[in-house]
């Protein structure tokens, strides 16, 4: 008799002896099967980060992120997942980036131990509902993302509904009660409503319409409603992306607000390379406050030196050139940014960014990354360099 059949028979007999009814027995067997067919995972990422900002002491940080996860198999449409992460490290840096006054330049990787994700999902036909602490990334993470670059990623507590019943249409709807930030502390209670509807195949490419209504407990400068549309496509060797969003005051925002977001990017595919020229504008409301993206993976935009994680009150314009290619089996990305203000004509500096990624195999990959920000009318020159080695083990 095959081993799995013997195992199944023994489990059934044991549960029957315990006095469970037939329906209870079936439920217990189903749960047991869901766990026995589940998948475990281990992710480990070591990183060295060095920061020089010409204001604070130079920071040098060694950190190791270990994330242990388990996802059950499917039981009548139900599935569960949990992962726990531990971040250890040392060096000459503040392991609490919120500490004041600052002695060292900022390395935003606190040493924490936490439950990163814990969710239960139910899927039926073309619909999935996921409840609990989860990773959410919408579009290119410009407005909603997990900040996966940092050792402690951003996750969201709440309920998320996804549906793909209509051909080439994906609907994402989420209600967020808490945002678990990268610095190891959660936002105060929230009531965010996120709606993202993507039309995958239109004559102009993929078109996404979205509405992100943010509501923090009490009066908050980030209580904002954002409505926008994004188009991404290409033809032959030409690639293009265009996006527009309008932001207004919402929930308990004190006062009136009107700010716009614009993105235009054109790309060209060469032999073995892609070249992009882009312009991004995070507008200002008459110089009083800038267009805000508090749930974004902000590190991926406006320079890797992280000088503009929060939009200046005068807004921000970013004219950039990006090149993506491969060198000796390694991915190479280079970017140059020229920053200015949306309100007025301030020079907000420039930045050169480079990253080299080397996959060794399906388990290991390495990375070298560099950011060099040159200040404009204000601010401080900043240089950052990273070395990283990551390993992913999955069943």
JSON list of N, CA, C and O in Angstrom, two decimals, residues 126 163-171:
[
{"chain": "A", "resi": 126, "resn": "UNK", "atom": "N", "xyz": [-13.11, 33.64, -10.18]},
{"chain": "A", "resi": 126, "resn": "UNK", "atom": "CA", "xyz": [-12.11, 34.67, -10.50]},
{"chain": "A", "resi": 126, "resn": "UNK", "atom": "C", "xyz": [-11.99, 35.71, -9.40]},
{"chain": "A", "resi": 126, "resn": "UNK", "atom": "O", "xyz": [-11.53, 36.83, -9.65]},
{"chain": "A", "resi": 163, "resn": "UNK", "atom": "N", "xyz": [-10.55, 40.76, -8.30]},
{"chain": "A", "resi": 163, "resn": "UNK", "atom": "CA", "xyz": [-11.46, 40.08, -9.20]},
{"chain": "A", "resi": 163, "resn": "UNK", "atom": "C", "xyz": [-10.99, 40.23, -10.64]},
{"chain": "A", "resi": 163, "resn": "UNK", "atom": "O", "xyz": [-10.54, 41.31, -11.05]},
{"chain": "A", "resi": 164, "resn": "UNK", "atom": "N", "xyz": [-11.07, 39.14, -11.40]},
{"chain": "A", "resi": 164, "resn": "UNK", "atom": "CA", "xyz": [-10.70, 39.17, -12.82]},
{"chain": "A", "resi": 164, "resn": "UNK", "atom": "C", "xyz": [-11.77, 38.48, -13.66]},
{"chain": "A", "resi": 164, "resn": "UNK", "atom": "O", "xyz": [-11.46, 37.78, -14.63]},
{"chain": "A", "resi": 165, "resn": "UNK", "atom": "N", "xyz": [-13.03, 38.66, -13.29]},
{"chain": "A", "resi": 165, "resn": "UNK", "atom": "CA", "xyz": [-14.14, 38.02, -13.99]},
{"chain": "A", "resi": 165, "resn": "UNK", "atom": "C", "xyz": [-14.28, 38.52, -15.42]},
{"chain": "A", "resi": 165, "resn": "UNK", "atom": "O", "xyz": [-14.69, 37.77, -16.31]},
{"chain": "A", "resi": 166, "resn": "UNK", "atom": "N", "xyz": [-13.98, 39.80, -15.64]},
{"chain": "A", "resi": 166, "resn": "UNK", "atom": "CA", "xyz": [-14.09, 40.37, -16.98]},
{"chain": "A", "resi": 166, "resn": "UNK", "atom": "C", "xyz": [-12.78, 40.19, -17.73]},
{"chain": "A", "resi": 166, "resn": "UNK", "atom": "O", "xyz": [-11.70, 40.32, -17.15]},
{"chain": "A", "resi": 167, "resn": "UNK", "atom": "N", "xyz": [-12.86, 39.90, -19.01]},
{"chain": "A", "resi": 167, "resn": "UNK", "atom": "CA", "xyz": [-11.66, 39.67, -19.81]},
{"chain": "A", "resi": 167, "resn": "UNK", "atom": "C", "xyz": [-10.72, 40.87, -19.75]},
{"chain": "A", "resi": 167, "resn": "UNK", "atom": "O", "xyz": [-11.12, 42.01, -20.02]},
{"chain": "A", "resi": 168, "resn": "UNK", "atom": "N", "xyz": [-9.47, 40.58, -19.39]},
{"chain": "A", "resi": 168, "resn": "UNK", "atom": "CA", "xyz": [-8.40, 41.59, -19.40]},
{"chain": "A", "resi": 168, "resn": "UNK", "atom": "C", "xyz": [-8.68, 42.77, -18.48]},
{"chain": "A", "resi": 168, "resn": "UNK", "atom": "O", "xyz": [-8.18, 43.88, -18.72]},
{"chain": "A", "resi": 169, "resn": "UNK", "atom": "N", "xyz": [-9.48, 42.54, -17.43]},
{"chain": "A", "resi": 169, "resn": "UNK", "atom": "CA", "xyz": [-9.74, 43.58, -16.44]},
{"chain": "A", "resi": 169, "resn": "UNK", "atom": "C", "xyz": [-9.43, 43.02, -15.05]},
{"chain": "A", "resi": 169, "resn": "UNK", "atom": "O", "xyz": [-9.91, 41.95, -14.70]},
{"chain": "A", "resi": 170, "resn": "UNK", "atom": "N", "xyz": [-8.62, 43.72, -14.30]},
{"chain": "A", "resi": 170, "resn": "UNK", "atom": "CA", "xyz": [-8.28, 43.31, -12.93]},
{"chain": "A", "resi": 170, "resn": "UNK", "atom": "C", "xyz": [-8.72, 44.39, -11.96]},
{"chain": "A", "resi": 170, "resn": "UNK", "atom": "O", "xyz": [-8.34, 45.55, -12.09]},
{"chain": "A", "resi": 171, "resn": "UNK", "atom": "N", "xyz": [-9.53, 43.99, -10.99]},
{"chain": "A", "resi": 171, "resn": "UNK", "atom": "CA", "xyz": [-10.05, 44.93, -9.99]},
{"chain": "A", "resi": 171, "resn": "UNK", "atom": "C", "xyz": [-9.39, 44.63, -8.64]},
{"chain": "A", "resi": 171, "resn": "UNK", "atom": "O", "xyz": [-9.39, 43.50, -8.18]}
]
